[in-house]
Coordinates of C-alpha atoms in Angstrom, one line a residue:
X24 CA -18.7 71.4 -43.9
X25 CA -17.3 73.9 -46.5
X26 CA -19.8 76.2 -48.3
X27 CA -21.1 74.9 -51.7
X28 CA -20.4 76.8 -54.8
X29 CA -18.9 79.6 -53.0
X30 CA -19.1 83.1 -54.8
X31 CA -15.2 84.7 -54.6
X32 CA -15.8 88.4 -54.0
X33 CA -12.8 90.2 -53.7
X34 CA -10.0 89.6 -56.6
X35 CA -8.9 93.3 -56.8
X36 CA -5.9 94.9 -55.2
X37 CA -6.5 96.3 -51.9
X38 CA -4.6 100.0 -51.4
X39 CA -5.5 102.6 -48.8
X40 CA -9.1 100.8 -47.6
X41 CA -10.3 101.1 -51.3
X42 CA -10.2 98.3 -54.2
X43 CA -8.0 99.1 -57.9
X44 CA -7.5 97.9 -61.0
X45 CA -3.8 96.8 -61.6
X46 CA -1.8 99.6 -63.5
X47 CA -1.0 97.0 -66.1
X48 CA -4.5 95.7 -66.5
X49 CA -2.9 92.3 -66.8
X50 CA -4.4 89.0 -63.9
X51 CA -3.5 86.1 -62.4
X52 CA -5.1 83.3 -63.1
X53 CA -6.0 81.1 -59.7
X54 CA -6.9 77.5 -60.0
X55 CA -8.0 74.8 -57.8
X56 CA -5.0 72.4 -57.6
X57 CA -7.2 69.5 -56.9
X58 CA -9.1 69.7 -60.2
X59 CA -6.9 72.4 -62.5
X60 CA -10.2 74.2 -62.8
X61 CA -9.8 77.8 -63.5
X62 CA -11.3 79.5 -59.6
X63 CA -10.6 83.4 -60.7
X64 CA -8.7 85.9 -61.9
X65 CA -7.5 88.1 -59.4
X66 CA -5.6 91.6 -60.3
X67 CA -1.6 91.4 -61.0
X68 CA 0.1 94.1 -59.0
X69 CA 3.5 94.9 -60.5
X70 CA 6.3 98.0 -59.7
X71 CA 4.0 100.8 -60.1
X72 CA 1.0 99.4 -58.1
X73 CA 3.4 98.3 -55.1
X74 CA 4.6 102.1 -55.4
X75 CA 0.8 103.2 -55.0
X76 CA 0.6 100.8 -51.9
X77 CA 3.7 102.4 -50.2
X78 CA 3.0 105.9 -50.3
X79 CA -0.4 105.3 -48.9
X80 CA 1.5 103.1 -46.1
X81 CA 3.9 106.4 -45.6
X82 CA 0.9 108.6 -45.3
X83 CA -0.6 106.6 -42.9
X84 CA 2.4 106.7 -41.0
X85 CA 3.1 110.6 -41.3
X86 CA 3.1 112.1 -37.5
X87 CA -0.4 113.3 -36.7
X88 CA -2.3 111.1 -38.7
X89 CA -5.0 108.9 -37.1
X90 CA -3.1 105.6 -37.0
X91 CA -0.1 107.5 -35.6
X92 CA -2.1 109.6 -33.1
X93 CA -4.1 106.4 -31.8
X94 CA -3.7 105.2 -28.3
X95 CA -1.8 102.0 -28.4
X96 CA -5.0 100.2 -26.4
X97 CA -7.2 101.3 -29.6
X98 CA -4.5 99.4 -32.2
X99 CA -4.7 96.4 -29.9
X100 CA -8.9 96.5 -30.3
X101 CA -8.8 97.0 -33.6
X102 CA -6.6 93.8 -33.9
X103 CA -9.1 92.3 -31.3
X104 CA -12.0 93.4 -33.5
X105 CA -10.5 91.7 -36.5
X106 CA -10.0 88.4 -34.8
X107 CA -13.9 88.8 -34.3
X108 CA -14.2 89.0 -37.8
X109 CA -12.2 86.2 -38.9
X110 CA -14.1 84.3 -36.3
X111 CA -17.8 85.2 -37.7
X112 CA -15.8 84.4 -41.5
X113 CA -13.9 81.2 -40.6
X114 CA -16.2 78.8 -42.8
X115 CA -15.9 81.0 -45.6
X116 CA -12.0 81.1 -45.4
X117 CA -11.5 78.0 -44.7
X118 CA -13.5 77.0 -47.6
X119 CA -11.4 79.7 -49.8
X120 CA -8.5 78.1 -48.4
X121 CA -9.1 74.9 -49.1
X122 CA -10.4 75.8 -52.7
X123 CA -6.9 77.5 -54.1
X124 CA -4.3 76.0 -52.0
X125 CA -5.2 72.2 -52.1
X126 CA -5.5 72.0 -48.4
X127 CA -7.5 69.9 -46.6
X128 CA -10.5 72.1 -45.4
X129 CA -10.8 70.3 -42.2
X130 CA -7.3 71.5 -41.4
X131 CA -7.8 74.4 -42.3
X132 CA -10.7 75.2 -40.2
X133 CA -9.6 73.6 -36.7
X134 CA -5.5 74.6 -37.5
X135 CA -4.7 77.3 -40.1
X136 CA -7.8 79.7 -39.0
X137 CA -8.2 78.8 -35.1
X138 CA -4.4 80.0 -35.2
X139 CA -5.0 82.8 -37.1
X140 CA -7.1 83.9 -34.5
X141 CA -5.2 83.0 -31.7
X142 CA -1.9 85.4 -33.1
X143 CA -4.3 88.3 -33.9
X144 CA -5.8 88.1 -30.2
X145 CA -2.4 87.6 -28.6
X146 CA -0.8 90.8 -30.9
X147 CA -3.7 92.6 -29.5
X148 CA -2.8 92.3 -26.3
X149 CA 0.8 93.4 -26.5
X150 CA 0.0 96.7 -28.0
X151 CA 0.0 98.4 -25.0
X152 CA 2.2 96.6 -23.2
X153 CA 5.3 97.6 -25.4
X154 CA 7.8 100.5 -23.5
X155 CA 11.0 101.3 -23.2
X156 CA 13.3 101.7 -19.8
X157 CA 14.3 104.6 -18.2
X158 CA 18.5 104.4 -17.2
X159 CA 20.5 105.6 -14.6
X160 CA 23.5 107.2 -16.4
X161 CA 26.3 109.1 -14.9
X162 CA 25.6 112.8 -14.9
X163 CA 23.0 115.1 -14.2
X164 CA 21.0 113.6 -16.8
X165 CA 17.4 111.7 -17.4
X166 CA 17.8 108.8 -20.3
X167 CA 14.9 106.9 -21.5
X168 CA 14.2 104.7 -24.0
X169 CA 11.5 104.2 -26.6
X170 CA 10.7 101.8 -28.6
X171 CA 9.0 102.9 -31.9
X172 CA 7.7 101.3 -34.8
X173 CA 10.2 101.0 -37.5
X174 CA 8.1 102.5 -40.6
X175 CA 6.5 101.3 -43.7
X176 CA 6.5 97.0 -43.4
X177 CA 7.0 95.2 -46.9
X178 CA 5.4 91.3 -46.3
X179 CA 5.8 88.8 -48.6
X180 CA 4.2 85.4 -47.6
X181 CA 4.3 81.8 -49.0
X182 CA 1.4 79.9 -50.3
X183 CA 1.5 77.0 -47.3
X184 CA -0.1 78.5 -44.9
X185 CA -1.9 81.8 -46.6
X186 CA -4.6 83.2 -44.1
X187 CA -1.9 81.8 -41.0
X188 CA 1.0 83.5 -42.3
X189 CA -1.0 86.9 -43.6
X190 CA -1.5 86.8 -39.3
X191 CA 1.7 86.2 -38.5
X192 CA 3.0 89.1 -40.6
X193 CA 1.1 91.9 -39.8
X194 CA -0.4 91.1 -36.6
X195 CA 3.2 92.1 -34.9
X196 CA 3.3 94.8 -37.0
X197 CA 0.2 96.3 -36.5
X198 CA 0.5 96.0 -32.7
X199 CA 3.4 97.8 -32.7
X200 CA 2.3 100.8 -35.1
X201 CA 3.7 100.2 -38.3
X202 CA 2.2 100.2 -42.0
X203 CA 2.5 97.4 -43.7
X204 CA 2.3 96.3 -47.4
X205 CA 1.5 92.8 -48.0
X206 CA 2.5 90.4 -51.5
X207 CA 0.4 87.0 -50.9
X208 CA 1.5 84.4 -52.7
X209 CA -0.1 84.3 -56.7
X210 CA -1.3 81.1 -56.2
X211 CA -3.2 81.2 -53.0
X212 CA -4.4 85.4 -52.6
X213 CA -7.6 84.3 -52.0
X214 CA -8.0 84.5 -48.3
X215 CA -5.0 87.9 -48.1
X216 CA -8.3 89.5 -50.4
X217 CA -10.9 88.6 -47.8
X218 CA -8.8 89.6 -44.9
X219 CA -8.1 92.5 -46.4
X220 CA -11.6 93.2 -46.3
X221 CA -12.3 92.5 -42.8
X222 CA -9.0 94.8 -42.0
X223 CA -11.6 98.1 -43.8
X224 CA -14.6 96.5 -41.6
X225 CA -13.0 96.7 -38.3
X226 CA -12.3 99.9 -38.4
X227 CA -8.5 100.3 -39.4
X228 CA -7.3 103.5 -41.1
X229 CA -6.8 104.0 -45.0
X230 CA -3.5 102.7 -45.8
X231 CA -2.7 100.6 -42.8
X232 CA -2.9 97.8 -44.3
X233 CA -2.5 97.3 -48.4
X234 CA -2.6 94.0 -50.3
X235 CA -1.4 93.6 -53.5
X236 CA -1.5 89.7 -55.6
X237 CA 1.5 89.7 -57.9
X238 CA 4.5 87.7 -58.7
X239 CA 7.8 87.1 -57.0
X240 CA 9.8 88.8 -59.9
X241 CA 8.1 91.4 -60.3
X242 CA 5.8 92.9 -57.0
X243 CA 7.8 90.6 -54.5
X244 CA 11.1 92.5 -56.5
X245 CA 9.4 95.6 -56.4
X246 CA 9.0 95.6 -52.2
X247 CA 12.4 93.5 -52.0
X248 CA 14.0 97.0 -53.4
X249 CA 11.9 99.7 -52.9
X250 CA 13.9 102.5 -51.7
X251 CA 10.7 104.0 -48.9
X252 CA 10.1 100.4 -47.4
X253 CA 11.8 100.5 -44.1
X254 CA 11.7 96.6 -43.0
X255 CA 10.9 93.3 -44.9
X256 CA 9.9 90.2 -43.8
X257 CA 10.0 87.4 -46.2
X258 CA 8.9 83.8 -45.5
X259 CA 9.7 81.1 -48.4
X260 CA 13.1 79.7 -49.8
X261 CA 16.0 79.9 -49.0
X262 CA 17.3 81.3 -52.5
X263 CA 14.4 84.1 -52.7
X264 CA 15.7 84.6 -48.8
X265 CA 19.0 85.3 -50.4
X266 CA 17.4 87.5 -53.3
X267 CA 15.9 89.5 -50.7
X268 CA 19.1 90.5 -48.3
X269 CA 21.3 91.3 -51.0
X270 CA 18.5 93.8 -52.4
X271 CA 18.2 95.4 -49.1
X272 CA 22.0 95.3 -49.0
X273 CA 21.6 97.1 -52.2
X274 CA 19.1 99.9 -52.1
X275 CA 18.1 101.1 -48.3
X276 CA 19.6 98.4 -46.2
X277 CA 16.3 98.1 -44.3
X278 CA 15.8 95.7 -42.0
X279 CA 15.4 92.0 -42.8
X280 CA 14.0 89.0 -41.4
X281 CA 13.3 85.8 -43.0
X282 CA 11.7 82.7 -42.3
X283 CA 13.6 80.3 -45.1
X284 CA 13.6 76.2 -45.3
X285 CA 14.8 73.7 -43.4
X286 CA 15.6 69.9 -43.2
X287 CA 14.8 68.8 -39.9
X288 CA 16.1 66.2 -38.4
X289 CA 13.6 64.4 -36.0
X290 CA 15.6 61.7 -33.8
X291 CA 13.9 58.4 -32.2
X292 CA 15.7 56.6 -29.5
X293 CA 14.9 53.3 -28.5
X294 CA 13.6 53.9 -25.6
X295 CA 10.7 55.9 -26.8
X296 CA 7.3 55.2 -26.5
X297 CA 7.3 53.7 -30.4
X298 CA 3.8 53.6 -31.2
X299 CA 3.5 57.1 -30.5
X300 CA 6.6 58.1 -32.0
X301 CA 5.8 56.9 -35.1
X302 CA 2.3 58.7 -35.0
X303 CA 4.3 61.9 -34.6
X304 CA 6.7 61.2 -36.9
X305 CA 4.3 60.9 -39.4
X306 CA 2.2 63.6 -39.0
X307 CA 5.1 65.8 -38.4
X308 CA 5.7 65.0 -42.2
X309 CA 3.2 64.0 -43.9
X310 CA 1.0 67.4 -42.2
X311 CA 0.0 69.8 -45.4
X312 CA 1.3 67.0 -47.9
X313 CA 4.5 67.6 -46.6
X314 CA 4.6 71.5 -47.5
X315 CA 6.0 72.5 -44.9
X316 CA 9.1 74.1 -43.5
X317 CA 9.3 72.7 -40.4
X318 CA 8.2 69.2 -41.5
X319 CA 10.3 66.5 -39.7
X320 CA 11.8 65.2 -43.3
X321 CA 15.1 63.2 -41.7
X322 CA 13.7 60.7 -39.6
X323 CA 16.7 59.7 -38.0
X324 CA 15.4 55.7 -35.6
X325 CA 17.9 54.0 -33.2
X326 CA 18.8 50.3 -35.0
X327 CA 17.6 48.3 -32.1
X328 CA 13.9 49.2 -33.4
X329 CA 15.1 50.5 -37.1
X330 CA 12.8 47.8 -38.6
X331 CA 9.6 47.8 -36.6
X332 CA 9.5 51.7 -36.5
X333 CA 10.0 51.4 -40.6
X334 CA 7.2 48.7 -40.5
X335 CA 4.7 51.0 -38.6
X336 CA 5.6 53.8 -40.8
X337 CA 4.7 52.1 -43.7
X338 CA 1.5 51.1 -42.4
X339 CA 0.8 54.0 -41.0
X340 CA 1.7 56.0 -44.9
X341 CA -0.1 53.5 -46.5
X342 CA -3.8 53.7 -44.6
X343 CA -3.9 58.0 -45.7
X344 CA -6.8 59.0 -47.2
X345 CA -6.3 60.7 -51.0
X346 CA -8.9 63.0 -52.7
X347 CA -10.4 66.1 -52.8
X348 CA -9.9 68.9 -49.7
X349 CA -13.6 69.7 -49.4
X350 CA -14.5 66.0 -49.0
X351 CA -15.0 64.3 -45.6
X352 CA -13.0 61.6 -45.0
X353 CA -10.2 62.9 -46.8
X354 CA -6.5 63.5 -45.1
X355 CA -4.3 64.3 -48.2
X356 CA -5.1 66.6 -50.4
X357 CA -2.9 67.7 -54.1
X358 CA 0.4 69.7 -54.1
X359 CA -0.2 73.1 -54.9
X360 CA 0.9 73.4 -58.9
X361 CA 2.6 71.7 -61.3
X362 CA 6.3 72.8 -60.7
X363 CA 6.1 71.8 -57.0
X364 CA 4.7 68.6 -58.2
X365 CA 7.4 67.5 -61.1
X366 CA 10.4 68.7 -58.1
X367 CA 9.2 66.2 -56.0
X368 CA 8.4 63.4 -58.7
X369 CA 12.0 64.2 -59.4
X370 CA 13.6 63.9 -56.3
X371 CA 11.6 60.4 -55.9
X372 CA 13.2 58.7 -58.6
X373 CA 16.4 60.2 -57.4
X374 CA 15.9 58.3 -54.0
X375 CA 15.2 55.4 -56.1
X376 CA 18.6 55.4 -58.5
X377 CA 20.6 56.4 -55.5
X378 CA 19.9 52.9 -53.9
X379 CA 16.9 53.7 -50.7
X380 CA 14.8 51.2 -50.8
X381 CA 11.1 52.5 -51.6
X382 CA 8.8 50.9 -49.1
X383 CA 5.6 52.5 -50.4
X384 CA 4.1 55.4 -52.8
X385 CA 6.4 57.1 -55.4
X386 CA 3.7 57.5 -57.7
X387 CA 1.4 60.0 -58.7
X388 CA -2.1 58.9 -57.7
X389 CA -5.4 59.9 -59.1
X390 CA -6.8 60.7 -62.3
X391 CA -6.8 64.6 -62.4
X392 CA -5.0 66.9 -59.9
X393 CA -1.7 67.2 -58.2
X394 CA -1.6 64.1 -55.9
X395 CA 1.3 62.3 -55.4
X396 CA 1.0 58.8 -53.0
X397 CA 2.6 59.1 -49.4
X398 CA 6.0 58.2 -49.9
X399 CA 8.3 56.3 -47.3
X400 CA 12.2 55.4 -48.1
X401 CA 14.3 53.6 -46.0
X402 CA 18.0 52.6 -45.8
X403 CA 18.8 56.0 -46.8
X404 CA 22.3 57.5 -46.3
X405 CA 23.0 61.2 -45.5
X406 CA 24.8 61.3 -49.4
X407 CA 21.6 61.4 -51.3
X408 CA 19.3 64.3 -52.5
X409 CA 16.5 63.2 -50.6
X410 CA 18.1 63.2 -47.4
X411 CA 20.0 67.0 -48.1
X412 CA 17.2 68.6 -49.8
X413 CA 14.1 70.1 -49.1
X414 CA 11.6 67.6 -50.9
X415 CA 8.4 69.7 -49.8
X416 CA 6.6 66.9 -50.3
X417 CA 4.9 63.6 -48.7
X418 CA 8.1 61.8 -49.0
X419 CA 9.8 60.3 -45.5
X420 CA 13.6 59.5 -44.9
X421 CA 14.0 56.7 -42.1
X422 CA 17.6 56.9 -41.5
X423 CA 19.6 54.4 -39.1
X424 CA 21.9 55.5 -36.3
X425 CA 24.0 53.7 -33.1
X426 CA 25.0 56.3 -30.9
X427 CA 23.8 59.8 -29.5
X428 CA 27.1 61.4 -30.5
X429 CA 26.9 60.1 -34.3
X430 CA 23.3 61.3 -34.5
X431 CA 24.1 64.6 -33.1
X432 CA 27.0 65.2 -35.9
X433 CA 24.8 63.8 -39.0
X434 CA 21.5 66.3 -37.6
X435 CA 23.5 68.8 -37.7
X436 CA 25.5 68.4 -41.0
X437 CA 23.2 70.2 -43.0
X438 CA 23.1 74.3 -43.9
X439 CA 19.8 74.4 -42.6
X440 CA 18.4 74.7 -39.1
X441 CA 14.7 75.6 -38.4
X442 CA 13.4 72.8 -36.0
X443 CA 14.4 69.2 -34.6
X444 CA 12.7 66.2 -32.9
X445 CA 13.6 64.0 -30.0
X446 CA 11.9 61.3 -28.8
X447 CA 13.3 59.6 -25.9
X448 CA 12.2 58.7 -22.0
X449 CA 15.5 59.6 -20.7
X450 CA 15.2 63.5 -19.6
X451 CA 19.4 63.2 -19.4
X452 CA 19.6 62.6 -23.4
X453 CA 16.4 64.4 -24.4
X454 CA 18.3 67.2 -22.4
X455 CA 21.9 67.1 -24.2
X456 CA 20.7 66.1 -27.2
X457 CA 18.0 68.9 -27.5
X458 CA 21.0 71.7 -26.3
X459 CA 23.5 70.1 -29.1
X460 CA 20.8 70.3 -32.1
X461 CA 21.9 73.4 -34.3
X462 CA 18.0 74.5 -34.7
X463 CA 15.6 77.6 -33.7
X464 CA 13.2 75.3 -32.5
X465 CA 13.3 71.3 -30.6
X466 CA 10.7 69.1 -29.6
X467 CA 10.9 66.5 -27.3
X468 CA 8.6 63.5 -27.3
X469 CA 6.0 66.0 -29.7
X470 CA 6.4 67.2 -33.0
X471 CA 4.7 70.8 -34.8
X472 CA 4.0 71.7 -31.1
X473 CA 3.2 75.3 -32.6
X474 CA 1.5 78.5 -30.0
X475 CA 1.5 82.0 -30.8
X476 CA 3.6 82.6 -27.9
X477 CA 6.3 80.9 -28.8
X478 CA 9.0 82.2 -31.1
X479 CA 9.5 80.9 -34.5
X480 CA 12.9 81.4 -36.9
X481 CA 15.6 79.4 -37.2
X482 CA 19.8 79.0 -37.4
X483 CA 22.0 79.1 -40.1
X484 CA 20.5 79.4 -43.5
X485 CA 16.9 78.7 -42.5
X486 CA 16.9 82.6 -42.0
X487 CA 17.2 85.2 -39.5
X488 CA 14.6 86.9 -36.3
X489 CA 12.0 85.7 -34.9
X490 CA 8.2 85.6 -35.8
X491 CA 6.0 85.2 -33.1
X492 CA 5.6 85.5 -29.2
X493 CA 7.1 88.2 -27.4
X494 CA 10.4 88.2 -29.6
X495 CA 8.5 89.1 -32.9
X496 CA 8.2 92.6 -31.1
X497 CA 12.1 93.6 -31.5
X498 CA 11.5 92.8 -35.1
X499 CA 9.0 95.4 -36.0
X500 CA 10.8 98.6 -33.2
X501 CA 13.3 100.5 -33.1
X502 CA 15.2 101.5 -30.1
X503 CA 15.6 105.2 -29.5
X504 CA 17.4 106.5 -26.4
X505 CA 16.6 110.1 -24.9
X506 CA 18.8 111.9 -22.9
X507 CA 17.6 114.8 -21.1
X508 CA 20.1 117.4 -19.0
X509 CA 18.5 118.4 -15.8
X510 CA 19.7 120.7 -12.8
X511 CA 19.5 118.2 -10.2
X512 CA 20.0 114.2 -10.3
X513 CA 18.1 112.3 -7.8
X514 CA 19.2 108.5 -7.5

């Protein structure tokens, strides 16, 4: 169970292991999206405060300091040791969690926060397992390489998945030796505070790790273009994405990845195992109310069972569970704030004028907070918004198809391509269809099959690297090559 009338601690910025005042003096108010009731106010880091945050990153990062001097082992106990913590604090996260970003606590306990622990164990185990190669060059010469952390890490991270995503930035980071300064999202900073925290408890050095609440436009901005961040990592839209690049294009050209959106196709064959597929479906959809990148949101069913799998769907959308995060019972909680709420109201009625027929939901529901009713359309055609845009939302597209090679071309007609689905019992399709699907991640016969050793980024314009599993590494190291003339070569 959540903890009752929990007291919120920590609602200052967090910059070289000490807590600050903003510059500006000016807050940000965070509320409970399930109620609209006023949480906190948490301090609202703008230009001058992210500049404080980075020159304590670059001193921590100056040769001989005690980050920089530490054995690679101690960085991966110290991410080891924090995992501990998150572990002994996972009520009280989860709880925070639930509280500011509308999630549903139970999910957040057993999902966001059990993965949270799992990155920051697996980070801690690659710390010193990270080297370069020595090569046999022609000459009478000794090359090596190294591979070094990259510098001072801006993160900027989405409001989704707070605590998971805080994780997934700087536990790669960390492991391999850089500094890092971290925006959380303004409306969910809750959990970033706390963990920064924990980071001071475990024993990490001053300016590590910094934390700083603010808003896109003006801290995200500030790290986006700040001429002594070496790398940025970005998760969130696609048009911040774009922001983002073209700033680094424009100031330092440091290095860039970004986890952006997506419109996934997930594709049902006949010859599925239905009930099941329409269980994952579902859940790969509906999971988080639908905020989610990787939610399956073109559901794209082979017409011999088109109308039964839209059947179960329905019934399936229609027995969910509405109310407030913290309650048992409950397996939908509100969107996160107003603005996210009115997009997808309005890309409802546009399904509706655009001629898909609305099988259930397309209303708000409740009384007081952001809930909107699960939503399923069918009949819809690959021409309407809510079949090209991200809806981020609990609305599901059932699309129709007749042939592997026709739903291959319409999955892929889209500028997005973070993750697919394919459900089938034929291992010769799952196979061709699965290596024809223009995405960073595929799923056969599962869906939101997530691990922290698995890499996570996606094609085309749902971004660039990879988070996660061993290929996360590359993103935070650079590659030097030493070459060394000696007297004598001995192959």
């Amino acid at each position: 169970m959540p903890i009752p009338d929990l007291l919120i601690q920590y609602t200052k910025l967090f910059i070289n292991n000490d807590w600050h005042e903003s510059c500006s003096g000016r807050k940000i108010p965070v509320h409970n999206p399930a109620t609209g009731e006023l949480l906190c106010e948490v301090e609202e880091a703008d230009a001058e405060d992210v500049d404080k945050a980075v020159r304590s990153a670059r001193a921590a990062f100056q040769m001989g300091s005690p980050w920089r001097s530490m054995d690679a082992s101690e960085r991966g106990q110290l991410l080891n040791r924090l995992a501990d913590l998150v572990e002994r604090d996972q009520l009280l996260l989860a709880t925070l969690e639930a509280l500011d970003s509308g999630k549903v606590f139970l999910m957040a306990f057993f999902v966001d926060l059990m993965a949270t622990i799992k990155t920051l164990r697996y980070y801690g185990g690659w710390a010193d397992k990270i080297h370069g190669k020595t090569i046999p060059i022609d000459g009478e010469y000794f090359t090596y390489t190294r591979h070094e952390p990259i510098g001072v890490c801006g993160q900027i991270i989405p409001w989704n998945f707070p605590v998971m995503m805080f994780a997934w930035k700087i536990a790669p980071a960390l492991c391999c030796g850089n500094t890092v300064v971290i925006k959380p999202a303004e409306q969910t900073p809750l959990t970033a505070l706390h963990m920064a925290a924990l980071i001071k408890e475990a024993g990490f050095p001053p300016g590590v790790v910094n934390v700083v609440a603010g808003y896109g436009q003006t801290a995200g901005c500030a790290i986006a273009h700040h001429m002594d961040i070496d790398k940025v990592a970005f998760t969130g839209s696609t048009a911040v994405g774009k922001l983002i690049q073209k700033a680094a294009g424009d100031t330092n050209l440091k290095r860039v990845t970004l986890e952006l959106g997506g419109k996934n196709p997930n594709i049902v064959f006949a010859d599925c195992d239905l009930e099941y597929a329409v269980e994952q479906a579902h859940s790969g959809l509906f999971f988080n109310q639908g905020q989610c990148c990787l939610a399956g949101s073109r559901v794209f069913v082979e017409e011999p069972i088109y109308e039964e799998f839209v059947r179960r769907s329905v019934e399936k959308a229609r027995s969910k569970v509405l109310g407030s995060p913290l309650e048992p019972g409950v397996d939908q909680g509100p969107q996160i704030d107003q603005k996210q709420f009115d997009k997808i109201m309005d890309l409802i009625e546009s399904g509706k004028t655009e001629g898909a027929l609305l099988q259930c939901g397309g209303s708000a529901w409740g009384q007081q907070g952001l809930f909107i009713q699960p939503t399923v359309f069918s009949n819809v055609t690959d021409d309407m918004r809510i079949a090209k845009e991200e809806i981020f939302g609990p609305v599901q597209q059932i699309m129709c198809f007749r042939s592997v090679q026709e739903v291959i071309r319409r999955a892929n007609a889209t500028h997005y391509g973070l993750a697919a689905g394919v459900f089938t019992n034929d291992i010769d399709k799952a196979l061709t269809v699965s290596s024809a699907l223009q995405a960073g991640m595929v799923w056969v016969n599962c869906y939101n099959a997530m691990s922290a050793q698995c890499p996570f980024g996606g094609f085309k314009m749902s971004g660039n690297g990879r988070e996660l599993g061993e290929y996360a590494l590359q993103e935070y190291t650079e590659v030097k090559a030493v070459t060394i003339k000696i007297s004598q070569k001995n192959s």
